[in-house]
Amino acid sequence: MITGYNTDVRHGNRIFHVQTEDKGLANPRIETLIYVGGEILDSYRSSYEDLLASPPLSEGVVQSRMDEQHRAVIRDIKNGKYDLTPPDLLEQQAFNDRPLDQAILEFLQQEGDVDTLELVLDQALKPVFGSPFRLRVKARLCHSQGPVAGAEVSVKLVSSLKKATSLVSGRTDAEGLFAGEVQLPPSQPGQCAIVVSCTSEQGFDEVKAAVVA
């Protein structure tokens, strides 16, 4: 089985998590799952059974197909395949059912005219069921790189089959830093991921990583 790909793709005001993996020789399939908010939005599956007809199987060829499929899904997302709202209605709906100042901020964020919050990890998330891990993140402004103090940080375990579970939460210090220890349960049904989100007056950002058994 070949190591897969995990990519977070920001498009509009949503973050898509794209996960591509090889299912192995017993089930020669390449599977790509698209998550939004911890739930599976769509999936793609392709077979490489044709490669088994001419052994030995080249891992490089399988890896190339995985890469191509992963990139194709990311292109679909960036091209608007999963957009919820037609472009000509975005501005109109930006001012529906939300406070005016929030609507204005989100609209400016989409236009790239404000220095918005971004969440940065000191190391990649590699959560494993039944194992604790230390989390250290920094909230900063994406253009000026200045720290964002007092931002609310939340870490949740999300699943495709059950309600999300809060694991740890808190606020960033004067340097924009937040650290904590996360304890994962021994197991959880469905496709699971850790979602680290950060909220402040400067905006919202989140990062996500699939949990492995």
XYZ file of N, CA and C in Angstrom:
639
model
N 0.849 -1.189 0.000
C 0.000 0.000 0.000
C 0.885 1.239 0.000
N 0.579 2.211 -0.839
C 1.400 3.394 -1.021
C 0.873 4.528 -0.152
N 1.808 5.311 0.406
C 1.422 6.457 1.223
C 0.571 7.425 0.416
N -0.515 7.908 1.024
C -1.454 8.759 0.316
C -1.165 10.245 0.467
N -2.157 11.048 0.057
C -2.039 12.496 0.073
C -3.159 13.079 0.943
N -2.843 14.155 1.664
C -3.829 14.915 2.424
C -3.582 16.390 2.176
N -4.587 17.094 1.641
C -4.422 18.500 1.304
C -5.647 19.287 1.745
N -5.408 20.431 2.410
C -6.486 21.362 2.726
C -6.537 22.416 1.623
N -7.735 22.621 1.069
C -7.922 23.564 -0.038
C -8.926 24.629 0.393
N -8.484 25.870 0.467
C -9.394 26.966 0.785
C -10.005 27.505 -0.516
N -11.331 27.536 -0.574
C -12.019 28.078 -1.743
C -13.237 28.845 -1.252
N -13.283 30.143 -1.571
C -14.360 30.973 -1.044
C -14.227 31.065 0.464
N -15.316 30.816 1.179
C -15.271 30.858 2.643
C -15.322 29.461 3.256
N -14.932 28.450 2.481
C -14.922 27.081 2.990
C -13.540 26.453 2.804
N -13.240 25.478 3.677
C -11.999 24.723 3.565
C -12.348 23.270 3.272
N -11.833 22.768 2.173
C -12.055 21.389 1.755
C -10.818 20.572 2.116
N -11.034 19.409 2.718
C -9.926 18.489 2.992
C -10.001 17.353 1.980
N -8.950 17.208 1.183
C -8.910 16.199 0.121
C -7.936 15.096 0.546
N -8.436 13.872 0.586
C -7.628 12.732 1.024
C -7.644 11.654 -0.051
N -6.473 11.277 -0.541
C -6.349 10.246 -1.567
C -5.487 9.114 -1.039
N -5.947 7.879 -1.196
C -5.171 6.746 -0.706
C -5.303 5.544 -1.622
N -4.287 4.697 -1.547
C -4.260 3.421 -2.270
C -4.882 2.363 -1.365
N -5.842 1.591 -1.875
C -6.532 0.583 -1.058
C -5.772 -0.734 -1.000
N -4.681 -0.856 -1.774
C -3.849 -2.056 -1.697
C -4.138 -3.069 -2.786
N -3.244 -4.052 -2.929
C -3.348 -5.034 -4.013
C -4.598 -5.903 -3.895
N -5.070 -6.140 -2.659
C -6.278 -6.955 -2.491
C -7.507 -6.235 -3.024
N -7.437 -4.919 -3.098
C -8.535 -4.101 -3.622
C -7.904 -2.956 -4.408
N -7.436 -3.242 -5.630
C -6.636 -2.261 -6.374
C -7.441 -1.043 -6.825
N -7.675 -0.167 -5.881
C -8.451 1.045 -6.138
C -7.702 2.246 -5.576
N -7.893 3.379 -6.208
C -7.423 4.663 -5.686
C -8.665 5.440 -5.288
N -8.739 5.805 -4.022
C -9.936 6.467 -3.490
C -9.594 7.878 -3.031
N -10.392 8.832 -3.463
C -10.251 10.212 -3.016
C -11.540 10.644 -2.335
N -11.408 11.120 -1.097
C -12.549 11.611 -0.331
C -12.416 13.113 -0.141
N -13.540 13.824 -0.226
C -13.576 15.267 -0.010
C -14.395 15.532 1.246
N -13.755 16.170 2.239
C -14.427 16.501 3.494
C -14.656 18.005 3.594
N -15.791 18.374 4.170
C -16.047 19.758 4.567
C -16.669 19.710 5.956
N -16.023 20.371 6.924
C -16.539 20.360 8.284
C -16.597 18.985 8.902
N -15.691 18.094 8.481
C -15.647 16.755 9.044
C -16.583 15.761 8.403
N -17.395 16.197 7.449
C -18.330 15.301 6.774
C -17.888 15.073 5.328
N -18.118 13.860 4.833
C -17.747 13.535 3.457
C -18.707 14.209 2.486
N -18.156 15.062 1.632
C -18.962 15.767 0.641
C -19.081 14.974 -0.649
N -17.992 14.317 -1.063
C -18.001 13.564 -2.317
C -16.831 12.582 -2.295
N -16.847 11.631 -3.227
C -15.765 10.658 -3.306
C -15.539 10.252 -4.757
N -14.296 9.878 -5.042
C -13.913 9.395 -6.367
C -13.132 8.099 -6.196
N -13.411 7.134 -7.065
C -12.686 5.855 -7.010
C -12.299 5.446 -8.425
N -11.065 5.013 -8.576
C -10.596 4.519 -9.871
C -9.815 3.237 -9.638
N -9.837 2.356 -10.617
C -9.170 1.054 -10.495
C -7.830 1.071 -11.222
N -6.847 0.376 -10.640
C -5.599 0.143 -11.364
C -5.387 -1.362 -11.572
N -6.505 -2.086 -11.645
C -6.451 -3.530 -11.847
C -5.746 -3.874 -13.155
N -5.811 -2.951 -14.125
C -5.161 -3.198 -15.408
C -3.646 -3.342 -15.262
N -3.082 -2.695 -14.234
C -1.633 -2.764 -14.040
C -1.181 -4.125 -13.517
N -2.115 -4.856 -12.894
C -1.766 -6.170 -12.342
C -1.616 -7.224 -13.436
N -2.096 -6.903 -14.629
C -2.027 -7.869 -15.727
C -0.607 -8.038 -16.258
N 0.257 -7.054 -15.950
C 1.643 -7.118 -16.440
C 2.614 -6.926 -15.282
N 2.771 -7.979 -14.440
C 3.678 -7.867 -13.298
C 5.125 -7.736 -13.770
N 6.031 -7.194 -12.936
C 5.749 -6.716 -11.577
C 5.085 -5.334 -11.578
N 4.283 -5.074 -10.554
C 3.588 -3.792 -10.454
C 4.577 -2.695 -10.066
N 4.548 -1.604 -10.808
C 5.420 -0.472 -10.523
C 4.708 0.499 -9.573
N 5.286 0.689 -8.371
C 4.694 1.624 -7.428
C 4.705 3.042 -7.986
N 5.690 3.343 -8.811
C 5.771 4.673 -9.395
C 4.584 4.986 -10.279
N 4.099 3.991 -11.015
C 2.946 4.202 -11.890
C 1.689 4.430 -11.061
N 1.525 3.624 -9.992
C 0.367 3.803 -9.107
C 0.433 5.176 -8.450
N 1.627 5.560 -7.989
C 1.798 6.867 -7.349
C 1.432 7.981 -8.319
N 1.798 7.821 -9.580
C 1.488 8.831 -10.588
C -0.019 8.967 -10.781
N -0.728 7.832 -10.789
C -2.186 7.880 -10.933
C -2.830 8.529 -9.711
N -2.303 8.218 -8.525
C -2.813 8.849 -7.309
C -2.636 10.359 -7.369
N -1.445 10.773 -7.780
C -1.148 12.204 -7.866
C -2.070 12.891 -8.864
N -2.282 12.258 -10.008
C -3.140 12.834 -11.044
C -4.581 12.971 -10.547
N -5.099 11.927 -9.871
C -6.469 11.973 -9.371
C -6.620 13.029 -8.277
N -5.634 13.090 -7.381
C -5.660 14.066 -6.292
C -5.671 15.490 -6.841
N -4.804 15.749 -7.808
C -4.726 17.086 -8.394
C -5.996 17.434 -9.174
N -6.601 16.441 -9.830
C -7.823 16.691 -10.598
C -8.967 17.122 -9.678
N -9.080 16.474 -8.516
C -10.125 16.837 -7.557
C -9.887 18.247 -7.026
N -8.638 18.586 -6.725
C -8.324 19.936 -6.252
C -8.672 20.970 -7.309
N -8.399 20.660 -8.581
C -8.761 21.593 -9.661
C -10.266 21.786 -9.721
N -11.031 20.689 -9.556
C -12.494 20.799 -9.559
C -12.970 21.737 -8.461
N -12.383 21.603 -7.270
C -12.776 22.469 -6.152
C -12.480 23.925 -6.482
N -11.254 24.196 -6.955
C -10.864 25.576 -7.258
C -11.638 26.160 -8.431
N -12.138 25.294 -9.313
C -12.939 25.756 -10.447
C -14.414 25.942 -10.088
N -14.757 25.690 -8.796
C -16.107 25.994 -8.343
C -17.114 24.872 -8.441
N -16.651 23.632 -8.631
C -17.598 22.529 -8.777
C -18.506 22.379 -7.570
N -17.987 22.690 -6.366
C -18.773 22.499 -5.152
C -19.235 23.817 -4.534
N -19.229 24.874 -5.333
C -19.732 26.152 -4.835
C -21.194 26.027 -4.456
N -21.548 26.608 -3.320
C -22.934 26.556 -2.863
C -23.794 27.634 -3.506
N -23.150 28.721 -3.905
C -23.896 29.883 -4.381
C -23.345 30.372 -5.702
N -24.202 30.657 -6.698
C -23.722 31.238 -7.947
C -22.973 32.533 -7.677
N -21.905 32.829 -8.440
C -21.086 34.015 -8.187
C -21.870 35.316 -8.150
N -22.908 35.465 -8.982
C -23.634 36.720 -9.023
C -24.523 36.943 -7.802
N -24.658 35.905 -6.935
C -25.455 36.055 -5.718
C -24.602 36.171 -4.468
N -23.281 36.035 -4.595
C -22.414 36.056 -3.425
C -22.534 37.367 -2.653
N -22.468 38.493 -3.362
C -22.515 39.784 -2.683
C -23.869 40.003 -2.037
N -24.938 39.614 -2.730
C -26.286 39.795 -2.190
C -26.468 38.979 -0.914
N -26.028 37.708 -0.913
C -26.245 36.850 0.234
C -25.250 37.105 1.358
N -24.199 37.867 1.083
C -23.236 38.195 2.133
C -23.885 38.996 3.243
N -25.010 39.653 2.948
C -25.660 40.504 3.930
C -26.959 39.907 4.453
N -27.159 38.609 4.263
C -28.353 37.938 4.762
C -28.037 37.153 6.019
N -28.855 37.299 7.041
C -28.822 36.477 8.254
C -27.516 36.572 9.026
N -26.767 37.665 8.900
C -25.551 37.852 9.661
C -25.424 39.306 10.081
N -24.710 39.594 11.175
C -24.456 40.986 11.540
C -23.747 41.714 10.407
N -24.021 42.989 10.264
C -23.478 43.755 9.151
C -21.960 43.778 9.157
N -21.339 43.969 10.361
C -19.877 44.039 10.391
C -19.239 42.725 9.996
N -19.852 41.591 10.375
C -19.325 40.280 9.988
C -19.446 40.080 8.486
N -20.571 40.474 7.924
C -20.785 40.320 6.492
C -19.774 41.136 5.695
N -19.503 42.345 6.161
C -18.536 43.200 5.466
C -17.140 42.597 5.536
N -16.758 42.087 6.729
C -15.436 41.486 6.891
C -15.263 40.288 5.973
N -16.265 39.403 5.905
C -16.164 38.217 5.067
C -16.071 38.597 3.596
N -16.816 39.630 3.201
C -16.779 40.063 1.808
C -15.391 40.604 1.451
N -14.802 41.394 2.364
C -13.478 41.945 2.116
C -12.415 40.858 2.112
N -12.591 39.836 2.957
C -11.658 38.721 2.974
C -11.636 38.022 1.623
N -12.812 37.827 1.053
C -12.894 37.167 -0.250
C -12.228 38.016 -1.326
N -12.276 39.332 -1.167
C -11.667 40.224 -2.157
C -10.172 40.405 -1.915
N -9.664 39.931 -0.768
C -8.245 40.044 -0.469
C -7.805 41.425 -0.034
N -8.739 42.241 0.511
C -8.427 43.614 0.867
C -8.135 43.817 2.353
N -8.118 42.769 3.169
C -7.847 42.922 4.586
C -6.793 41.908 5.018
N -6.080 42.259 6.091
C -5.046 41.394 6.652
C -5.724 40.411 7.602
N -6.082 39.233 7.113
C -6.911 38.301 7.872
C -6.088 37.306 8.679
N -6.760 36.683 9.612
C -6.133 35.695 10.494
C -5.779 34.419 9.735
N -4.652 33.828 10.107
C -4.308 32.497 9.636
C -3.742 31.693 10.799
N -3.979 30.403 10.755
C -3.557 29.492 11.815
C -2.357 28.691 11.330
N -1.284 28.678 12.105
C -0.046 28.029 11.704
C 0.334 26.973 12.747
N 0.643 25.771 12.293
C 1.088 24.690 13.177
C 2.607 24.648 13.218
N 3.171 24.295 14.397
C 4.622 24.176 14.461
C 5.102 22.870 13.860
N 4.185 21.881 13.729
C 4.508 20.637 13.044
C 3.207 20.016 12.518
N 3.337 19.170 11.520
C 2.162 18.566 10.890
C 1.389 17.697 11.890
N 0.068 17.728 11.788
C -0.766 16.889 12.644
C -0.739 15.448 12.139
N -0.466 14.518 13.059
C -0.491 13.096 12.719
C -1.218 12.343 13.837
N -2.529 12.611 14.010
C -3.272 12.007 15.120
C -3.498 10.508 14.939
N -3.366 9.760 16.041
C -3.558 8.310 16.049
C -4.517 7.969 17.188
N -5.524 7.143 16.906
C -6.469 6.752 17.937
C -5.744 6.122 19.128
N -6.174 6.517 20.334
C -5.622 5.960 21.551
C -4.323 6.586 22.001
N -3.822 7.560 21.248
C -2.535 8.182 21.585
C -2.699 9.681 21.828
N -2.081 10.209 22.889
C -2.117 11.656 23.110
C -1.091 12.351 22.213
N -1.302 13.618 21.951
C -0.287 14.384 21.237
C -0.347 15.838 21.686
N 0.814 16.482 21.650
C 0.914 17.880 22.003
C 0.597 18.746 20.797
N -0.206 19.767 21.031
C -0.591 20.680 19.962
C -0.039 22.060 20.281
N 0.623 22.666 19.320
C 1.139 24.030 19.482
C 0.850 24.778 18.187
N 0.052 25.832 18.282
C -0.338 26.589 17.096
C -0.096 28.075 17.346
N -0.053 28.817 16.254
C 0.094 30.265 16.339
C -0.939 30.931 15.450
N -1.620 31.923 16.010
C -2.557 32.739 15.237
C -1.836 34.022 14.834
N -1.815 34.312 13.538
C -1.137 35.512 13.071
C -1.890 36.101 11.889
N -1.529 37.311 11.510
C -2.130 37.956 10.351
C -1.368 37.519 9.098
N -2.112 37.195 8.048
C -1.502 36.539 6.891
C -0.536 37.428 6.123
N -0.754 38.751 6.128
C 0.124 39.630 5.354
C 1.230 40.232 6.226
N 0.859 40.876 7.335
C 1.844 41.541 8.189
C 2.586 40.572 9.093
N 2.041 39.327 9.269
C 2.633 38.297 10.120
C 2.581 38.646 11.607
N 1.821 39.667 11.981
C 1.705 40.037 13.381
C 0.889 39.022 14.161
N 1.236 38.778 15.442
C 0.494 37.810 16.252
C -0.912 38.293 16.569
N -1.831 37.345 16.735
C -3.213 37.665 17.117
C -3.432 37.119 18.524
N -3.463 38.010 19.500
C -3.659 37.615 20.887
C -5.150 37.462 21.191
N -5.469 36.543 22.126
C -6.845 36.376 22.573
C -7.757 35.690 21.576
N -7.191 35.070 20.537
C -8.021 34.348 19.568
C -8.510 33.042 20.194
N -9.740 32.667 19.907
C -10.319 31.446 20.464
C -9.909 30.236 19.627
N -9.293 29.259 20.262
C -8.835 28.043 19.590
C -9.669 26.868 20.080
N -10.128 26.049 19.150
C -10.933 24.880 19.492
C -10.420 23.673 18.722
N -10.303 22.535 19.421
C -9.873 21.288 18.783
C -11.005 20.285 18.936
N -11.473 19.746 17.799
C -12.591 18.807 17.817
C -12.245 17.530 17.055
N -12.864 16.448 17.484
C -12.808 15.187 16.748
C -14.118 15.061 15.986
N -14.039 15.027 14.664
C -15.238 14.939 13.841
C -15.281 13.588 13.140
N -16.483 13.112 12.904
C -16.686 11.796 12.299
C -17.814 11.870 11.291
N -17.745 11.012 10.295
C -18.814 10.953 9.293
C -20.053 10.250 9.834
N -19.924 9.608 11.028
C -21.031 8.804 11.540
C -21.578 9.266 12.882
N -20.927 10.234 13.530
C -21.451 10.689 14.816
C -21.124 12.157 15.026
N -21.736 12.734 16.054
C -21.572 14.146 16.338
C -20.142 14.460 16.739
N -19.693 15.673 16.398
C -18.334 16.095 16.732
C -18.136 16.152 18.247
N -16.902 15.855 18.683
C -16.551 15.867 20.100
C -15.477 16.917 20.350
N -15.718 17.786 21.348
C -14.723 18.794 21.701
C -13.623 18.152 22.537
N -12.355 18.390 22.176
C -11.217 17.786 22.862
C -10.478 18.771 23.762
N -10.268 19.982 23.284
C -9.590 21.002 24.082
C -9.885 22.365 23.459
N -9.871 23.398 24.278
C -10.107 24.748 23.772
C -9.393 25.753 24.664
N -9.242 26.961 24.160
C -8.582 28.011 24.922
C -8.351 29.225 24.047
N -7.490 30.125 24.532
C -7.192 31.342 23.779
C -5.686 31.521 23.614
N -5.306 32.207 22.571
C -3.895 32.463 22.317
C -3.356 33.511 23.294
N -2.050 33.422 23.589
C -1.433 34.382 24.496
C -1.024 35.646 23.746
N -0.238 36.487 24.412
C 0.155 37.770 23.816
C 0.977 37.597 22.548
N 1.633 36.440 22.413
C 2.426 36.158 21.207
C 1.625 35.419 20.145
N 0.334 35.245 20.403
C -0.516 34.538 19.443
C -0.395 33.033 19.524
N 0.199 32.509 20.608
C 0.453 31.076 20.728
C -0.587 30.387 21.604
N -0.862 29.142 21.257
C -1.724 28.287 22.073
C -1.119 26.890 22.076
N -1.041 26.278 23.270
C -0.500 24.924 23.382
C -1.392 24.110 24.301
N -1.524 22.831 24.013
C -2.329 21.950 24.834
C -2.081 20.509 24.455
N -2.504 19.610 25.326
C -2.371 18.177 25.045
C -3.734 17.612 24.685
N -3.786 16.850 23.609
C -5.028 16.265 23.109
C -4.983 14.755 23.317
N -6.012 14.210 23.954
C -6.109 12.775 24.169
C -7.209 12.216 23.282
N -6.844 11.319 22.383
C -7.817 10.721 21.479
C -8.376 9.430 22.071
N -9.650 9.116 21.808
C -10.224 7.854 22.288
C -9.590 6.663 21.570
N -9.792 5.443 22.102
C -9.207 4.258 21.455
C -9.693 4.052 20.030
N -10.939 4.430 19.749
C -11.477 4.251 18.405
C -12.708 5.124 18.242
N -13.182 5.224 17.005
C -14.377 6.005 16.677
C -14.906 5.503 15.343
N -16.220 5.334 15.205
C -16.745 4.833 13.926
C -16.660 5.875 12.818
N -16.625 5.391 11.580
C -16.655 6.272 10.422
C -15.304 6.867 10.076
N -15.298 7.733 9.074
C -14.107 8.483 8.698
C -13.937 9.617 9.706
N -12.764 9.721 10.327
C -12.563 10.676 11.416
C -11.404 11.626 11.103
N -11.517 12.820 11.678
C -10.465 13.811 11.498
C -10.414 14.724 12.713
N -9.230 15.289 12.955
C -9.052 16.333 13.959
C -9.182 17.673 13.251
N -10.015 18.561 13.805
C -10.194 19.900 13.242
C -9.755 20.922 14.287
N -8.757 21.717 13.942
C -8.284 22.794 14.810
C -8.757 24.108 14.190
N -9.609 24.828 14.912
C -10.153 26.081 14.385
C -9.750 27.247 15.267
N -9.686 28.427 14.676
C -9.277 29.639 15.386
C -10.152 30.792 14.933
N -10.696 31.541 15.914
C -11.612 32.627 15.621
C -11.220 33.878 16.391
N -11.258 35.019 15.714
C -11.034 36.309 16.366
C -11.712 37.388 15.524
N -11.574 38.632 15.960
C -12.136 39.734 15.183
C -11.465 39.857 13.821
N -10.256 39.291 13.699
C -9.523 39.375 12.425
C -9.927 38.282 11.437
N -10.802 37.353 11.841
C -11.261 36.335 10.906
C -11.264 34.937 11.502
N -11.297 33.952 10.618
C -11.407 32.548 11.013
C -10.506 31.712 10.114
N -9.893 30.686 10.720
C -9.112 29.737 9.941
C -9.162 28.393 10.651
N -8.913 27.321 9.902
C -8.885 25.993 10.501
C -7.951 25.087 9.718
N -7.433 24.084 10.414
C -6.623 23.043 9.774
C -7.205 21.703 10.183
N -6.957 20.696 9.369
C -7.583 19.406 9.598
C -6.612 18.290 9.234
N -6.723 17.173 9.954
C -5.892 16.001 9.653
C -6.696 14.748 9.937
N -6.630 13.780 9.033
C -7.336 12.516 9.229
C -6.701 11.739 10.372
N -7.530 11.045 11.159
C -7.059 10.218 12.270
C -6.865 8.801 11.770
N -5.733 8.199 12.115
C -5.456 6.833 11.697
C -5.611 5.894 12.883
N -5.899 4.647 12.588
C -6.094 3.657 13.659
C -4.759 3.213 14.215
